[in-house]
Short mmCIF file of C-alpha atoms in Angstrom, two decimals:
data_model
loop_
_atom_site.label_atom_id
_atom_site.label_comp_id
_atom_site.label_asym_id
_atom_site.label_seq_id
_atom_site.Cartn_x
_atom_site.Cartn_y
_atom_site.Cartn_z
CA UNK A 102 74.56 51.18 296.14
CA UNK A 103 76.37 50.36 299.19
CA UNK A 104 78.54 47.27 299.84
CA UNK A 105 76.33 46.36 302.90
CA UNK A 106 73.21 46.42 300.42
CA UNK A 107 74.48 44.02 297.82
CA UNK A 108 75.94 41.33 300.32
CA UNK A 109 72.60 41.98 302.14
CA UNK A 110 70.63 41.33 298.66
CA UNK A 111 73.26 38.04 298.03
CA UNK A 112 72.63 36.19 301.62
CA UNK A 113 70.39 33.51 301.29
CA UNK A 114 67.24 34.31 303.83
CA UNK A 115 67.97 38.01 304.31
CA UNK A 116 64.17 38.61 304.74
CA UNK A 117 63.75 40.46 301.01
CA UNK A 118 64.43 43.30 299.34
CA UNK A 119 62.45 45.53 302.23
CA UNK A 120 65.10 44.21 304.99
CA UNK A 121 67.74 44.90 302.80
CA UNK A 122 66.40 48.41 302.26
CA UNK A 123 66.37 48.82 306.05
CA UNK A 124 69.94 48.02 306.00
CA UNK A 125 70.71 50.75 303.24
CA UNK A 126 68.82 53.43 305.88
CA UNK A 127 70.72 52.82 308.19
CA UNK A 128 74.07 53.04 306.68
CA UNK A 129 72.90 56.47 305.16
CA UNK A 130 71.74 57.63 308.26
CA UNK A 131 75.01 56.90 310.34
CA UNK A 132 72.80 54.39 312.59
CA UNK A 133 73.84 52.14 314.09
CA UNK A 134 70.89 50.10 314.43
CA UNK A 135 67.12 51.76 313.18
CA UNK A 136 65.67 49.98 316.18
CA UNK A 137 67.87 52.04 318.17
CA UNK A 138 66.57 55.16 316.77
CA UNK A 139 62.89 54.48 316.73
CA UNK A 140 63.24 53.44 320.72
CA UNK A 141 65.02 56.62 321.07
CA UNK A 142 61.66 58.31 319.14
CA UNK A 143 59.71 56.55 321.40
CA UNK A 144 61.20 57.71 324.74
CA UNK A 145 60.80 61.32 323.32
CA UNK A 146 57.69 61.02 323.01
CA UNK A 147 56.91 59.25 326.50
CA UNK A 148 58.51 62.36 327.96
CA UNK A 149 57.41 65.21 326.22
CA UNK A 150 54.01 64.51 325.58
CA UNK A 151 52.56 65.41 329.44
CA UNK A 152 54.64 68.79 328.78
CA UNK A 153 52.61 69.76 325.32
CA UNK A 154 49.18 68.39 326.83
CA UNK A 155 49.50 71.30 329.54
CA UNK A 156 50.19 73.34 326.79
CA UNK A 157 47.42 72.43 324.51
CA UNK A 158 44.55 72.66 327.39
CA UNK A 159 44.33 76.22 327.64
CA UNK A 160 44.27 76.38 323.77
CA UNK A 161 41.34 74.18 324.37
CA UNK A 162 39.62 76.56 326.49
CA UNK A 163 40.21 79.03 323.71
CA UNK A 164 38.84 77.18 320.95
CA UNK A 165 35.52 76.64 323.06
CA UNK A 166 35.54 80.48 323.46
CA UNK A 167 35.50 80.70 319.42
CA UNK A 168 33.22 78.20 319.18
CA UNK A 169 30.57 80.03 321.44
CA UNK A 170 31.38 82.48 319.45
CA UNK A 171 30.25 80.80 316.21
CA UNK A 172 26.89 80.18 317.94
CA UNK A 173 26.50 83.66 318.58
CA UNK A 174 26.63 84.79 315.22
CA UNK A 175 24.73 81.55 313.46
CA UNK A 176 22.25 82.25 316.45
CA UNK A 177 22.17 86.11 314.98
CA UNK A 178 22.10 85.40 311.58
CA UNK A 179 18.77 82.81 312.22
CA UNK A 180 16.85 85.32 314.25
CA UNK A 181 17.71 88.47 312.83
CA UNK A 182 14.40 89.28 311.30
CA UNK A 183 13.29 88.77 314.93
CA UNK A 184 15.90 91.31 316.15
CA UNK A 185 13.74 94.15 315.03
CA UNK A 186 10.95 93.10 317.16
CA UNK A 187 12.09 91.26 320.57
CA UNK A 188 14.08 93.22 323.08
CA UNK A 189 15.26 90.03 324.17
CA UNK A 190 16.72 88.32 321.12
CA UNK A 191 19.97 86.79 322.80
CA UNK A 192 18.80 85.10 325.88
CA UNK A 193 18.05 82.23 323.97
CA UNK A 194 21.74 82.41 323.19
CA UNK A 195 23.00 83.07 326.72
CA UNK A 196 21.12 79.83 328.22
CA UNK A 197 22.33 77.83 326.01
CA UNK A 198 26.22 78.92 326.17
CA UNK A 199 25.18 78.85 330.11
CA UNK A 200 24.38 75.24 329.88
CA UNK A 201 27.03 74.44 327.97
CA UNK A 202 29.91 76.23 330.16
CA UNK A 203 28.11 74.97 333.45
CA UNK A 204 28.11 71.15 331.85
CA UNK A 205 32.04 71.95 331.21
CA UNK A 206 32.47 73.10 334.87
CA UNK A 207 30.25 70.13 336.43
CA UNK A 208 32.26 67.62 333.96
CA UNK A 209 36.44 68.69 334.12
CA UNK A 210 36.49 70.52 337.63
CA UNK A 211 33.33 69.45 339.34
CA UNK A 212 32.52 73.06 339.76
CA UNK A 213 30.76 73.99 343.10
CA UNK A 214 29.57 77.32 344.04
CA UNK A 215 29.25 77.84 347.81
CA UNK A 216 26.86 81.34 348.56
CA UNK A 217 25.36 82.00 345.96
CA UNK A 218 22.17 82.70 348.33
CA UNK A 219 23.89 86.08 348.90
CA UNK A 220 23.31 86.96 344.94
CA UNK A 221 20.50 89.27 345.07
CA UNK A 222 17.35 88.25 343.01
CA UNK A 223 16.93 92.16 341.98
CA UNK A 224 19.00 95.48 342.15
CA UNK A 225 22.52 95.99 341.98
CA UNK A 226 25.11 94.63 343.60
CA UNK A 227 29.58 94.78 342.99
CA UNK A 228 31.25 91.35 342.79
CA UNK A 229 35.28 91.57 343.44
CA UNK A 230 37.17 88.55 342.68
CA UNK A 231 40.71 86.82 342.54
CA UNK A 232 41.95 86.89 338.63
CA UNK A 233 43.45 83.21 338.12
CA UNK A 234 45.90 82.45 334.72
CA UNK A 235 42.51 82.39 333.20
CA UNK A 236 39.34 83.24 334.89
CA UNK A 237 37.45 79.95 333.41
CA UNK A 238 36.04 79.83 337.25
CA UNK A 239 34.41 83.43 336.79
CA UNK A 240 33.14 81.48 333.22
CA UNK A 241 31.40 79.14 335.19
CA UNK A 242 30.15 81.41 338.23
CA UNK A 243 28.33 83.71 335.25
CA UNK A 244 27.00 80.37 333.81
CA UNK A 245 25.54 79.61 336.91
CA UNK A 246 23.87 83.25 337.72
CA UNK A 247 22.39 83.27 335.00
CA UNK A 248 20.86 79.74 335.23
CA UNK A 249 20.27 79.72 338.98
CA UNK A 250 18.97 83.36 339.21
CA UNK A 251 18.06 84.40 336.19
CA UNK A 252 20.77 87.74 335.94
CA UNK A 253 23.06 88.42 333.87
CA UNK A 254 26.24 89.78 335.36
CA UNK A 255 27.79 92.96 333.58
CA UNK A 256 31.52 92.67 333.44
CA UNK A 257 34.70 94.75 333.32
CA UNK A 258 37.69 93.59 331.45
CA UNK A 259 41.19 94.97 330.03
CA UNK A 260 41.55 96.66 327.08
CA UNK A 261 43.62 94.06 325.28
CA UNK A 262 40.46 91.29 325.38
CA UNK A 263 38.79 93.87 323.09
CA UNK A 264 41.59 93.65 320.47
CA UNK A 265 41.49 89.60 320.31
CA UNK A 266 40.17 89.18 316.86
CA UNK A 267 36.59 87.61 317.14
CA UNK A 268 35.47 88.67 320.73
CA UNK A 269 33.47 91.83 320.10
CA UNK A 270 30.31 90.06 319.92
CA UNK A 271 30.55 87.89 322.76
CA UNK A 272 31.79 90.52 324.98
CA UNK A 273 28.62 92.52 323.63
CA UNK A 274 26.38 89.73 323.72
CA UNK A 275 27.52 89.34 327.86
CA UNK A 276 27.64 92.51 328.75
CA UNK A 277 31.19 92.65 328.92
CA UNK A 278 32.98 96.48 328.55
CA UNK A 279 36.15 98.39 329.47
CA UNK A 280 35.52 100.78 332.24
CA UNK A 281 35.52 103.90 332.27
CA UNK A 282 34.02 104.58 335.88
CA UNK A 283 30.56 106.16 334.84
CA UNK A 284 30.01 103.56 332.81
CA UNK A 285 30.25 100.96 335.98
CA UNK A 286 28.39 103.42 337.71
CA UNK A 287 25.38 103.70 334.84
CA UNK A 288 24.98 99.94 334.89
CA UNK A 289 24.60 99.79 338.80
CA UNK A 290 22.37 102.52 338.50
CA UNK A 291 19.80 100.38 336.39
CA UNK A 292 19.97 97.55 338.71
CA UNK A 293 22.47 95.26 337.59
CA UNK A 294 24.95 92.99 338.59
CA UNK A 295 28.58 93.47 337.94
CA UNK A 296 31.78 92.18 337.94
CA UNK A 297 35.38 93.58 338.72
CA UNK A 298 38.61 91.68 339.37
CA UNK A 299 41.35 94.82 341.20
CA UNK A 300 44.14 92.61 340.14
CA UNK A 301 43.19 92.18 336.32
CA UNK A 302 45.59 90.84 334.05
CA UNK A 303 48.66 91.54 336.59
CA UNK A 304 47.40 89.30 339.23
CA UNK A 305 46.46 86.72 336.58
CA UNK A 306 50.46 86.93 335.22
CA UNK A 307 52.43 87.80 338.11
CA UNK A 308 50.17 85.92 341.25
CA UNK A 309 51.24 82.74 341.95
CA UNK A 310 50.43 79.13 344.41
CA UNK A 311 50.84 81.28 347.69
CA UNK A 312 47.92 83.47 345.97
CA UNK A 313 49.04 86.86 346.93
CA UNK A 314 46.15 89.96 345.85
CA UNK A 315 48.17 92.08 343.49
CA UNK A 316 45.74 95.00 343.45
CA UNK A 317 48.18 97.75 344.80
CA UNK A 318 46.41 101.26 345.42
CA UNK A 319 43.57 100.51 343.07
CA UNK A 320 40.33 102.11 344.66
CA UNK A 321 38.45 103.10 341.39
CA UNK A 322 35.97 99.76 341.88
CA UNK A 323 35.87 101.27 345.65
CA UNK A 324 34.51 104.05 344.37
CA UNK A 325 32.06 103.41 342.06
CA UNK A 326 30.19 101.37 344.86
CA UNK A 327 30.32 104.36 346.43
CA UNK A 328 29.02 106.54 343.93
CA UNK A 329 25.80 103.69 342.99
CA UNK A 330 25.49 102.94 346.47
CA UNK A 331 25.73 99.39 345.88
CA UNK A 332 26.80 96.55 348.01
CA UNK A 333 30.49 94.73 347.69
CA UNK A 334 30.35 91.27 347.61
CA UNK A 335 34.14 89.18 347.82
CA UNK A 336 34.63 85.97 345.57
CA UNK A 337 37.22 83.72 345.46
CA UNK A 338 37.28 80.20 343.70
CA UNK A 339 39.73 77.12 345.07
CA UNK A 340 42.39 75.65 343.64
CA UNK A 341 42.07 78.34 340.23
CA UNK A 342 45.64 78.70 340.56
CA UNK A 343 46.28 75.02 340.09
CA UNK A 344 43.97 74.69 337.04
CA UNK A 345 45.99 76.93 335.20
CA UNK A 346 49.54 78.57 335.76
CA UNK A 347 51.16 81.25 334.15
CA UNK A 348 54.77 81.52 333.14
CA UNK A 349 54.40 85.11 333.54
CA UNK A 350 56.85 85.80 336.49
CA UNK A 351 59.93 84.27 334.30
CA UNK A 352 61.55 88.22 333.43
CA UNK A 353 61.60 87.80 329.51
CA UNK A 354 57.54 88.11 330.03
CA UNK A 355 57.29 90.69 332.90
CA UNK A 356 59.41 92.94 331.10
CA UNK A 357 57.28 92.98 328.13
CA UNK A 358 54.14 93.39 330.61
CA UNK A 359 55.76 96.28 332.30
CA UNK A 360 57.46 97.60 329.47
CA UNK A 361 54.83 97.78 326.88
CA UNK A 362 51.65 96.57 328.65
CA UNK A 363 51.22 93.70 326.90
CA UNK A 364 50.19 90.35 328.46
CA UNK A 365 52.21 87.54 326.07
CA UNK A 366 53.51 85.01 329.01
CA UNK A 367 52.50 81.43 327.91
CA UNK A 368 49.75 80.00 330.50
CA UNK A 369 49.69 76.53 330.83
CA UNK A 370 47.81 73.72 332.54
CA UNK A 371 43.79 72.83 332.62
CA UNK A 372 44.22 69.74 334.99
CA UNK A 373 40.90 68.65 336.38
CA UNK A 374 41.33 69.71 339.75
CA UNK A 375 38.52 70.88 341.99
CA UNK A 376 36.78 74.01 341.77
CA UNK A 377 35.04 75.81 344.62
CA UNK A 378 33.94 79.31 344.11
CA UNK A 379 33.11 81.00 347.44
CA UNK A 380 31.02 84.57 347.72
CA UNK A 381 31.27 86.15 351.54
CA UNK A 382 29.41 88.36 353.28
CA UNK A 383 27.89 91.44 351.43
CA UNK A 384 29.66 94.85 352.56
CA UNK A 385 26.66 97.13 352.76
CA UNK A 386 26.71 100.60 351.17
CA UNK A 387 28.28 102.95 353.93
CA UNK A 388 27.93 107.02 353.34
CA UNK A 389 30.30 107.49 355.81
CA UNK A 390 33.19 105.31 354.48
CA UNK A 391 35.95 106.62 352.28
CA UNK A 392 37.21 104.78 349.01
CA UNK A 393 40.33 103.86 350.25
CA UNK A 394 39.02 101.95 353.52
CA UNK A 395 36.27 100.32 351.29
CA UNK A 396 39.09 99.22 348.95
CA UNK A 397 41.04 97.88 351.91
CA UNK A 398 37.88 96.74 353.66
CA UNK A 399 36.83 94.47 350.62
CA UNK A 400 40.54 93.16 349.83
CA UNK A 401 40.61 91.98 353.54
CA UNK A 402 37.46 90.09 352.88
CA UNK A 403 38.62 88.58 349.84
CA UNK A 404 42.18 87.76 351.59
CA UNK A 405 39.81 86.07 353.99
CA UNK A 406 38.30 83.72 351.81
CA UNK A 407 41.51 82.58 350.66
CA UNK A 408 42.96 81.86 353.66
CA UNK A 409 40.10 79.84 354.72
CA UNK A 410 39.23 77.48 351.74
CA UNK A 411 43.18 77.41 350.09
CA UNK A 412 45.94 75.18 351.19
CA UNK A 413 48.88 77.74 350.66
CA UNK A 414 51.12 76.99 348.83
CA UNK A 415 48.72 75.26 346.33
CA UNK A 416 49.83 72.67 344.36
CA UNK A 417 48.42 70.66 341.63
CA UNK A 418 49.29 67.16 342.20
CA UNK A 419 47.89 67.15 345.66
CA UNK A 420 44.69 69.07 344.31
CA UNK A 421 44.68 66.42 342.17
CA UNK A 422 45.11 63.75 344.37
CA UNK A 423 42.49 65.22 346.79
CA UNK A 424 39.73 65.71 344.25
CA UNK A 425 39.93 61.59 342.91
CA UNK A 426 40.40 60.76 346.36
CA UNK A 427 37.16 62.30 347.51
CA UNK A 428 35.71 61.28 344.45
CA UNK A 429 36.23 57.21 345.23
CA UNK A 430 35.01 58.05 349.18
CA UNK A 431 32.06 59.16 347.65
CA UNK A 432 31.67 55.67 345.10
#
């Protein structure tokens, strides 16, 4: 025992044998006082807690993925005698992740769609859209297609979302798939809607707040509304850059992207700041138009859109301040 615990132990109205304990800490610990320390925990804490919650945001968004995910298959496992019978065994499932995902959107961002009048009831049509850090605004636009009109959108993702452990059956369940270009083709053949973002994963890493369209030479999506004879229609949602950012410009994470093709920069964020999807004009089909000035014709459109509805550069404490501001106007 130390010399500072017995005399500690031998003062009349030390406080006890816990104070005196306290006293021993501190000498083994080299501190000077432990009230000292613990302010010193506390002021940790006050600072790096704002920097893990816009860490642990988009995890959230994740675990509600999983969790739809669980629905799916407790939905499957409960109907699947009916599966043999019914054509039409998960729309049951897709209203009710709909409703769920459209509540989430109306709640954290006050989601707003702006157009959606130019959504055709029936037949196909070829949405193009902006890829934010994470397209949670494209989760809400499908959310409200399907409620609103009734359609379910057919989408195209990368390859990698395929290899996430988990997804395959709500990718299946929503009609999600990887290319190739017959396969777009097929399903605007039969009438559907569907769903391409040019940029993909490298505008949702590399973009950033002055929102630049990273789709390069890419006419593929051009294309196939050629070949289906299907209208283009542009989207583009406010502010989805401030939602969520991506750390994927820092060159540790670009090199791996453009190395190895892998998409493993940290995205960060899910502040509550407003979201406004806007859909433009449809671009008719045109026989006499060429891939490449359809491409160029529907990234000026959706260049258009952004540079009418986003402050450039964005930034998220003023989209922040904007959407609470509006919101007391309106109280």
């Amino acid at each position: 025992m130390s010399d500072g615990f017995y005399s500690c132990m031998k003062e009349p109205g030390s406080g006890g044998y816990l104070s005196c304990l306290s006293v021993l800490c501190e000498e083994w610990l080299g501190l000077g006082s432990l009230e000292d320390y613990l302010s010193y925990l506390d002021y940790l804490v006050w600072v790096f807690t704002p920097l893990a919650v816009v860490f642990i945001l988009p995890l959230f968004i994740l675990l509600l993925l999983y969790l739809s995910i669980l629905f799916l298959h407790v939905y499957k496992f409960k109907n699947e005698l009916r599966e043999a019978y019914s054509n039409n065994l998960w729309d049951g499932a897709r209203k009710t992740l709909a409703t769920l995902w459209d509540g989430h959107g109306a709640i954290w961002h006050g989601y707003e769609i702006h157009g959606l009048e130019k959504i055709p009831d029936n037949g196909p049509a070829l949405i193009v859209y902006y890829h934010g850090a994470i397209p949670i605004d494209y989760y809400y636009f499908l959310a409200k297609v399907l409620l609103h009109k009734g359609r379910t959108c057919h989408s195209v993702a990368d390859y990698f979302l395929f290899k996430v452990p988990g997804f395959r059956l709500l990718l299946e369940v929503f009609s999600v798939f990887h290319g190739p270009r017959e396969e777009c083709v097929r399903a605007l053949q039969s009438g559907h809607l569907l769903a391409i973002s040019p940029g993909g994963v490298r505008e949702a890493l590399f973009s950033d707040e002055t929102y630049p369209l990273l789709w390069g030479r890419r006419q593929g999506f051009a294309q196939v509304a050629i070949d289906s004879q299907a209208p283009i229609i542009p989207m583009f949602t406010q502010n989805v850059r401030e939602g969520f950012r991506s750390l994927g410009n820092l060159r540790p994470f670009r090199w791996v992207y453009e190395r190895f093709r892998i998409p493993v920069a940290p995205v960060y964020g899910g502040f509550p700041v407003k979201f406004r999807t806007y859909l433009g004009d449809p671009i008719p089909y045109d026989p006499n138009i060429t891939a490449a000035e359809l491409a160029d014709k529907a990234q000026r459109a959706v260049q258009s859109l952004i540079t009418r509805h986003q402050r450039i550069p964005g930034n998220v404490l003023r989209a922040l301040l904007e959407r609470f501001h509006r919101r007391c106007k309106e109280e």
